[in-house]
mmCIF file of C-alpha atoms in Angstrom:
data_model
loop_
_atom_site.group_PDB
_atom_site.id
_atom_site.type_symbol
_atom_site.label_atom_id
_atom_site.label_comp_id
_atom_site.label_asym_id
_atom_site.label_seq_id
_atom_site.Cartn_x
_atom_site.Cartn_y
_atom_site.Cartn_z
ATOM 1 C CA MET B 13 19.886 14.874 11.493
ATOM 2 C CA LYS B 14 22.162 14.868 8.160
ATOM 3 C CA THR B 15 20.609 13.100 5.520
ATOM 4 C CA PHE B 16 21.758 12.229 2.375
ATOM 5 C CA VAL B 17 19.369 10.533 -0.473
ATOM 6 C CA ILE B 18 20.567 9.018 -3.811
ATOM 7 C CA ALA B 19 18.262 9.367 -6.561
ATOM 8 C CA ALA B 20 16.516 6.142 -8.178
ATOM 9 C CA LEU B 21 18.968 4.246 -10.520
ATOM 10 C CA LEU B 22 17.798 2.560 -14.105
ATOM 11 C CA ALA B 23 15.896 -0.670 -12.978
ATOM 12 C CA VAL B 24 17.380 -3.821 -14.898
ATOM 13 C CA VAL B 25 14.272 -6.207 -14.975
ATOM 14 C CA ALA B 26 14.059 -8.206 -18.350
ATOM 15 C CA SER B 27 10.248 -8.047 -18.499
ATOM 16 C CA PRO B 28 7.936 -6.596 -21.063
ATOM 17 C CA ARG B 29 5.784 -5.227 -18.334
ATOM 18 C CA VAL B 30 8.151 -3.440 -16.440
ATOM 19 C CA ILE B 31 8.886 0.043 -17.206
ATOM 20 C CA TYR B 32 12.014 2.217 -15.617
ATOM 21 C CA ALA B 33 12.538 4.700 -12.625
ATOM 22 C CA ALA B 34 15.047 6.821 -13.810
ATOM 23 C CA ASP B 35 13.571 9.947 -12.454
ATOM 24 C CA ALA B 36 11.908 8.422 -9.086
ATOM 25 C CA LYS B 37 12.717 10.392 -5.949
ATOM 26 C CA ILE B 38 13.446 8.656 -2.656
ATOM 27 C CA SER B 39 13.466 10.977 0.253
ATOM 28 C CA VAL B 40 14.140 9.792 4.003
ATOM 29 C CA ALA B 41 11.625 10.718 6.456
ATOM 30 C CA GLY B 42 13.082 9.566 9.455
ATOM 31 C CA ILE B 43 14.702 7.002 11.648
ATOM 32 C CA ARG B 44 14.260 5.478 15.332
ATOM 33 C CA ILE B 45 16.847 3.345 17.493
ATOM 34 C CA GLY B 46 15.246 2.025 20.119
ATOM 35 C CA GLU B 47 17.543 -0.040 22.917
ATOM 36 C CA LYS B 48 16.413 -3.565 24.238
ATOM 37 C CA VAL B 49 14.867 -3.142 27.717
ATOM 38 C CA PRO B 50 13.381 -5.335 30.294
ATOM 39 C CA GLU B 51 9.431 -6.712 29.628
ATOM 40 C CA GLY B 52 8.104 -4.549 32.452
ATOM 41 C CA VAL B 53 9.744 -1.471 30.840
ATOM 42 C CA LYS B 54 7.966 -2.330 27.413
ATOM 43 C CA ASP B 55 4.836 -2.248 29.071
ATOM 44 C CA ILE B 56 5.196 1.288 30.549
ATOM 45 C CA LEU B 57 7.018 3.033 27.668
ATOM 46 C CA TYR B 58 4.760 4.817 24.994
ATOM 47 C CA VAL B 59 5.221 3.292 21.471
ATOM 48 C CA HIS B 60 8.883 1.580 22.226
ATOM 49 C CA GLY B 61 10.279 -0.324 19.554
ATOM 50 C CA GLU B 62 13.663 -2.163 19.703
ATOM 51 C CA GLY B 63 15.722 -2.009 17.102
ATOM 52 C CA THR B 64 16.550 0.593 14.054
ATOM 53 C CA ARG B 65 13.662 1.516 12.087
ATOM 54 C CA LEU B 66 14.428 3.665 8.983
ATOM 55 C CA MET B 67 11.253 5.937 7.244
ATOM 56 C CA MET B 68 11.226 6.598 3.521
ATOM 57 C CA TYR B 69 8.836 7.838 1.004
ATOM 58 C CA LEU B 70 8.997 7.907 -2.868
ATOM 59 C CA GLU B 71 7.466 9.556 -5.705
ATOM 60 C CA LYS B 72 7.741 9.568 -9.807
ATOM 61 C CA PRO B 73 6.329 12.393 -11.653
ATOM 62 C CA GLY B 74 3.337 11.207 -13.863
ATOM 63 C CA GLN B 75 2.986 7.526 -12.464
ATOM 64 C CA VAL B 76 -0.043 6.768 -9.932
ATOM 65 C CA PHE B 77 0.923 3.821 -7.771
ATOM 66 C CA ILE B 78 -1.691 1.585 -7.216
ATOM 67 C CA GLY B 79 0.106 -1.654 -5.581
ATOM 68 C CA VAL B 80 2.966 -3.363 -4.777
ATOM 69 C CA GLU B 81 4.394 -7.139 -5.798
ATOM 70 C CA ARG B 82 5.764 -7.764 -2.835
ATOM 71 C CA ASP B 83 7.252 -11.045 -4.193
ATOM 72 C CA ALA B 84 9.320 -9.445 -6.621
ATOM 73 C CA CYS B 85 10.865 -6.711 -4.442
ATOM 74 C CA LYS B 86 14.484 -7.211 -3.430
ATOM 75 C CA PHE B 87 16.351 -6.503 -0.194
ATOM 76 C CA GLU B 88 20.261 -6.013 -0.636
ATOM 77 C CA LEU B 89 21.522 -4.466 2.844
ATOM 78 C CA PHE B 90 20.699 -2.377 6.134
ATOM 79 C CA THR B 91 24.076 -1.609 7.789
ATOM 80 C CA ASP B 92 26.067 1.371 9.498
ATOM 81 C CA ASP B 93 28.708 2.949 8.176
ATOM 82 C CA LYS B 94 30.872 0.482 10.169
ATOM 83 C CA GLY B 95 29.148 -2.455 8.806
ATOM 84 C CA THR B 96 27.092 -3.898 11.272
ATOM 85 C CA ASP B 97 24.335 -5.841 9.462
ATOM 86 C CA LEU B 98 21.041 -4.721 11.338
ATOM 87 C CA PHE B 99 19.291 -7.720 10.368
ATOM 88 C CA GLY B 100 21.946 -9.774 11.745
ATOM 89 C CA PRO B 101 20.246 -11.097 14.877
ATOM 90 C CA LEU B 102 17.590 -12.927 12.813
ATOM 91 C CA GLY B 103 20.055 -15.248 11.903
ATOM 92 C CA HIS B 104 19.241 -15.508 8.427
ATOM 93 C CA ALA B 105 18.781 -13.211 5.290
ATOM 94 C CA PRO B 106 15.279 -11.045 5.847
ATOM 95 C CA ASP B 107 12.294 -12.423 4.168
ATOM 96 C CA ALA B 108 9.691 -10.129 2.748
ATOM 97 C CA ASP B 109 7.518 -9.826 5.701
ATOM 98 C CA ASP B 110 11.257 -8.765 7.884
ATOM 99 C CA TRP B 111 11.962 -5.650 5.737
ATOM 100 C CA LEU B 112 8.641 -4.549 4.019
ATOM 101 C CA GLY B 113 6.586 -5.254 6.984
ATOM 102 C CA ALA B 114 3.549 -7.592 7.232
ATOM 103 C CA PHE B 115 1.287 -4.400 5.777
ATOM 104 C CA GLY B 116 3.752 -2.420 3.687
ATOM 105 C CA PRO B 117 4.883 -0.833 1.750
ATOM 106 C CA LYS B 118 1.597 1.517 1.839
ATOM 107 C CA ILE B 119 0.466 3.809 -0.791
ATOM 108 C CA SER B 120 -1.112 7.349 -0.235
ATOM 109 C CA GLU B 121 -4.611 7.635 -1.183
ATOM 110 C CA ASN B 122 -3.628 9.798 -4.373
ATOM 111 C CA GLY B 123 -1.622 7.496 -5.626
ATOM 112 C CA LYS B 124 1.173 9.925 -5.510
ATOM 113 C CA TYR B 125 3.923 8.817 -3.066
ATOM 114 C CA CYS B 126 4.959 5.160 -1.444
ATOM 115 C CA CYS B 127 6.232 4.830 2.053
ATOM 116 C CA LEU B 128 8.223 2.256 3.090
ATOM 117 C CA GLU B 129 9.569 1.174 6.610
ATOM 118 C CA VAL B 130 12.187 -0.690 7.408
ATOM 119 C CA GLN B 131 12.968 -2.015 10.886
ATOM 120 C CA ALA B 132 15.327 -4.352 11.528
ATOM 121 C CA PRO B 133 16.360 -6.100 15.268
ATOM 122 C CA GLY B 134 19.974 -5.069 15.037
ATOM 123 C CA LEU B 135 21.470 -1.933 16.538
ATOM 124 C CA PRO B 136 23.958 0.204 14.916
ATOM 125 C CA ALA B 137 27.365 0.072 16.450
ATOM 126 C CA LYS B 138 28.160 3.111 19.456
ATOM 127 C CA ASP B 139 30.703 4.625 17.158
ATOM 128 C CA ALA B 140 28.465 4.703 13.740
ATOM 129 C CA THR B 141 27.361 8.009 12.556
ATOM 130 C CA LYS B 142 25.414 6.837 9.366
ATOM 131 C CA ILE B 143 23.016 4.174 8.554
ATOM 132 C CA ARG B 144 22.323 2.458 4.725
ATOM 133 C CA PHE B 145 19.909 0.676 3.224
ATOM 134 C CA SER B 146 19.774 -0.485 -0.539
ATOM 135 C CA GLY B 147 17.008 -2.780 -2.188
ATOM 136 C CA THR B 148 13.960 -2.528 -4.810
ATOM 137 C CA LEU B 149 10.620 -2.315 -5.041
ATOM 138 C CA MET B 150 8.513 -3.422 -7.677
ATOM 139 C CA LEU B 151 5.501 -1.372 -7.806
ATOM 140 C CA ASN B 152 2.231 -1.161 -9.632
ATOM 141 C CA CYS B 153 1.342 1.989 -11.534
ATOM 142 C CA GLY B 154 -2.501 2.700 -12.970
ATOM 143 C CA SER B 155 -2.703 4.798 -16.145
ATOM 144 C CA ALA B 156 -5.848 5.317 -18.772
ATOM 145 C CA PRO B 157 -8.726 5.572 -16.315
ATOM 146 C CA LYS B 158 -11.841 4.235 -17.660
ATOM 147 C CA THR B 159 -15.655 4.625 -16.340
ATOM 148 C CA VAL B 160 -18.520 1.626 -17.013
ATOM 149 C CA GLU B 161 -21.413 1.469 -15.828
ATOM 150 C CA GLN B 162 -23.967 -1.205 -14.778
ATOM 151 C CA LYS B 163 -27.958 -0.148 -14.678
ATOM 152 C CA ASN B 164 -30.651 -1.602 -12.653
ATOM 153 C CA VAL B 165 -28.544 -3.909 -9.949
ATOM 154 C CA PRO B 166 -31.110 -4.902 -7.332
ATOM 155 C CA LEU B 167 -30.273 -3.597 -3.919
ATOM 156 C CA LYS B 168 -30.518 -6.901 -2.141
ATOM 157 C CA LYS B 169 -28.221 -9.627 -1.209
ATOM 158 C CA GLY B 170 -26.944 -11.836 -3.978
ATOM 159 C CA SER B 171 -26.946 -8.824 -6.446
ATOM 160 C CA LYS B 172 -24.038 -9.027 -9.101
ATOM 161 C CA ILE B 173 -21.655 -6.651 -10.364
ATOM 162 C CA THR B 174 -19.851 -7.482 -13.081
ATOM 163 C CA VAL B 175 -18.665 -4.459 -15.013
ATOM 164 C CA GLY B 176 -14.939 -3.459 -14.688
ATOM 165 C CA PRO B 177 -11.637 -5.262 -13.866
ATOM 166 C CA VAL B 178 -13.452 -6.928 -10.745
ATOM 167 C CA GLN B 179 -16.806 -8.657 -9.930
ATOM 168 C CA PHE B 180 -18.491 -7.589 -7.153
ATOM 169 C CA ASP B 181 -21.276 -9.671 -4.871
ATOM 170 C CA ILE B 182 -24.004 -7.573 -2.474
ATOM 171 C CA SER B 183 -23.170 -9.649 0.625
ATOM 172 C CA SER B 184 -25.506 -7.445 2.589
ATOM 173 C CA VAL B 185 -28.120 -4.400 2.419
ATOM 174 C CA LYS B 186 -29.299 -3.145 5.755
ATOM 175 C CA PRO B 187 -31.461 0.247 6.300
ATOM 176 C CA ASP B 188 -29.778 3.109 8.245
ATOM 177 C CA GLY B 189 -32.213 5.903 8.783
ATOM 178 C CA ASN B 190 -32.995 7.234 5.618
ATOM 179 C CA GLY B 191 -30.498 5.483 3.857
ATOM 180 C CA LEU B 192 -28.783 2.077 3.476
ATOM 181 C CA ILE B 193 -25.826 0.316 4.387
ATOM 182 C CA VAL B 194 -24.328 -1.835 1.430
ATOM 183 C CA ASP B 195 -21.852 -4.314 1.397
ATOM 184 C CA LEU B 196 -19.517 -5.290 -1.816
ATOM 185 C CA HIS B 197 -17.530 -8.299 -1.916
ATOM 186 C CA ALA B 198 -14.697 -9.321 -4.165
ATOM 187 C CA ARG B 199 -12.226 -12.037 -4.557
ATOM 188 C CA LYS B 200 -9.900 -9.780 -6.499
ATOM 189 C CA SER B 201 -7.439 -7.054 -5.670
ATOM 190 C CA LEU B 202 -9.216 -3.602 -5.831
ATOM 191 C CA GLU B 203 -5.446 -1.869 -6.724
ATOM 192 C CA ARG B 204 -7.118 -0.595 -10.310
ATOM 193 C CA ILE B 205 -10.573 0.637 -8.749
ATOM 194 C CA ILE B 206 -10.208 4.553 -8.468
ATOM 195 C CA LYS B 207 -14.161 4.948 -7.149
ATOM 196 C CA PHE B 208 -17.574 4.109 -7.164
ATOM 197 C CA ALA B 209 -20.476 6.384 -7.902
ATOM 198 C CA PHE B 210 -24.253 5.371 -7.333
ATOM 199 C CA PHE B 211 -27.259 6.626 -9.020
ATOM 200 C CA ASP B 212 -30.940 5.883 -9.083
ATOM 201 C CA ALA B 213 -33.387 4.880 -11.709
ATOM 202 C CA ALA B 214 -33.882 8.742 -13.489
ATOM 203 C CA GLY B 215 -30.132 9.101 -13.077
ATOM 204 C CA LYS B 216 -29.645 11.069 -9.971
ATOM 205 C CA PRO B 217 -26.928 10.589 -7.485
ATOM 206 C CA ILE B 218 -27.758 8.892 -4.845
ATOM 207 C CA GLY B 219 -25.023 9.888 -2.903
ATOM 208 C CA GLY B 220 -22.960 6.939 -1.425
ATOM 209 C CA THR B 221 -19.642 7.084 0.919
ATOM 210 C CA ARG B 222 -17.215 4.380 1.768
ATOM 211 C CA ASP B 223 -17.673 3.541 5.529
ATOM 212 C CA SER B 224 -15.221 0.648 5.920
ATOM 213 C CA MET B 225 -13.198 -1.952 4.142
ATOM 214 C CA GLU B 226 -12.185 -5.503 5.471
ATOM 215 C CA SER B 227 -9.393 -7.375 3.603
ATOM 216 C CA SER B 228 -7.304 -10.832 3.993
ATOM 217 C CA TYR B 229 -5.207 -12.617 1.220
ATOM 218 C CA MET B 230 -4.211 -16.120 1.598
ATOM 219 C CA LEU B 231 -3.075 -18.930 -0.768
ATOM 220 C CA GLY B 232 -3.586 -16.722 -3.360
ATOM 221 C CA ILE B 233 -7.265 -15.502 -2.915
ATOM 222 C CA TYR B 234 -8.580 -12.168 -1.792
ATOM 223 C CA ASN B 235 -11.355 -11.938 0.600
ATOM 224 C CA ILE B 236 -12.701 -7.969 0.588
ATOM 225 C CA THR B 237 -15.616 -6.314 1.867
ATOM 226 C CA GLU B 238 -16.420 -2.695 0.837
ATOM 227 C CA THR B 239 -18.912 -1.031 3.077
ATOM 228 C CA TYR B 240 -21.049 1.822 1.428
ATOM 229 C CA LYS B 241 -23.497 4.098 3.258
ATOM 230 C CA LEU B 242 -26.198 5.209 0.571
ATOM 231 C CA SER B 243 -28.058 8.386 1.343
ATOM 232 C CA ARG B 244 -31.421 7.250 0.267
ATOM 233 C CA LYS B 245 -33.394 4.258 -0.037
ATOM 234 C CA VAL B 246 -33.992 2.961 -3.792
ATOM 235 C CA PRO B 247 -34.797 -0.490 -4.937
ATOM 236 C CA SER B 248 -32.301 -0.961 -7.690
ATOM 237 C CA MET B 249 -29.508 1.603 -8.257
ATOM 238 C CA THR B 250 -26.983 2.401 -11.482
ATOM 239 C CA VAL B 251 -23.135 1.719 -10.478
ATOM 240 C CA LYS B 252 -20.957 3.716 -12.264
ATOM 241 C CA ILE B 253 -16.930 2.198 -11.725
ATOM 242 C CA SER B 254 -13.737 4.272 -12.463
ATOM 243 C CA TYR B 255 -10.873 2.385 -12.894
ATOM 244 C CA PHE B 256 -7.273 2.134 -14.168
ATOM 245 C CA ASP B 257 -7.379 0.412 -17.640
ATOM 246 C CA LYS B 258 -3.742 -0.055 -18.000
ATOM 247 C CA VAL B 259 -1.320 -1.443 -15.122
ATOM 248 C CA GLU B 260 2.613 -1.357 -15.533
ATOM 249 C CA ASN B 261 5.062 -2.483 -13.236
ATOM 250 C CA ILE B 262 7.806 -0.096 -12.212
ATOM 251 C CA ALA B 263 10.947 -1.314 -10.522
ATOM 252 C CA VAL B 264 12.749 1.260 -8.050
ATOM 253 C CA PRO B 265 15.994 0.762 -7.083
ATOM 254 C CA VAL B 266 16.015 2.625 -3.170
ATOM 255 C CA GLN B 267 19.307 3.691 -2.064
ATOM 256 C CA ALA B 268 19.404 5.918 0.922
ATOM 257 C CA GLU B 269 22.047 7.053 3.478
ATOM 258 C CA THR B 270 20.887 8.909 6.491
ATOM 259 C CA GLY B 271 23.251 10.152 9.398
ATOM 260 C CA LEU B 272 22.204 9.492 12.938
ATOM 261 C CA GLY B 273 22.441 12.833 14.252
ATOM 262 C CA ILE B 274 25.711 12.275 16.155
ATOM 263 C CA GLY B 275 29.289 13.201 15.333
ATOM 264 C CA PRO B 276 30.722 15.742 12.907
#
């Protein structure tokens, strides 16, 4: 498959919070094209998806991606080199869920990469040899890491953690062998949070690992629960929270063209 990647251009957005993405790098990871098949065939084909999917990832030296401003992202086009509009079968311009996906774009755990999968219902023309995508992602980038602590947090339901950019409530504490399972609940995005660390009253690490996270967002309200496993049972703890003290928006125009693996 022949792939040609166009580097991100200068973002033109009139806002003091937006920085430029002149040196962002966009790479095409792959494409997948699925013909329409009967319902019975879908049931027995392994991971079949109808339509055209383009997978890309981007990086920008010196920046740590922490979140996406979905409503500020802009779609321009997704076509083949014959002019076929791959979102044409929708009958309308794609909204955010159509071109960004219900849960995307996705950011790597280290914040170095942002991955975007664009999946359209249409198929390229039979004689097409390339597909093209153009749009702009508005990403949040974190910098100026900072650590704060709150001492003597009782390990019981209802205790609050008020330091840092997000307030947490302890919504559940359960025994787990020699340790504890603690649920931390928040009603604000956790994108600025880097990590938690837990200590006992003497300042010794308790040892805690994140076990799971449940998250929902509706009508502008987050509902997030992070579950941590603590390796020891203690009545109270000191919580240290590392987070990004500074957040900036970065507008990244994404323009990519890739071959379909056919033709000269």
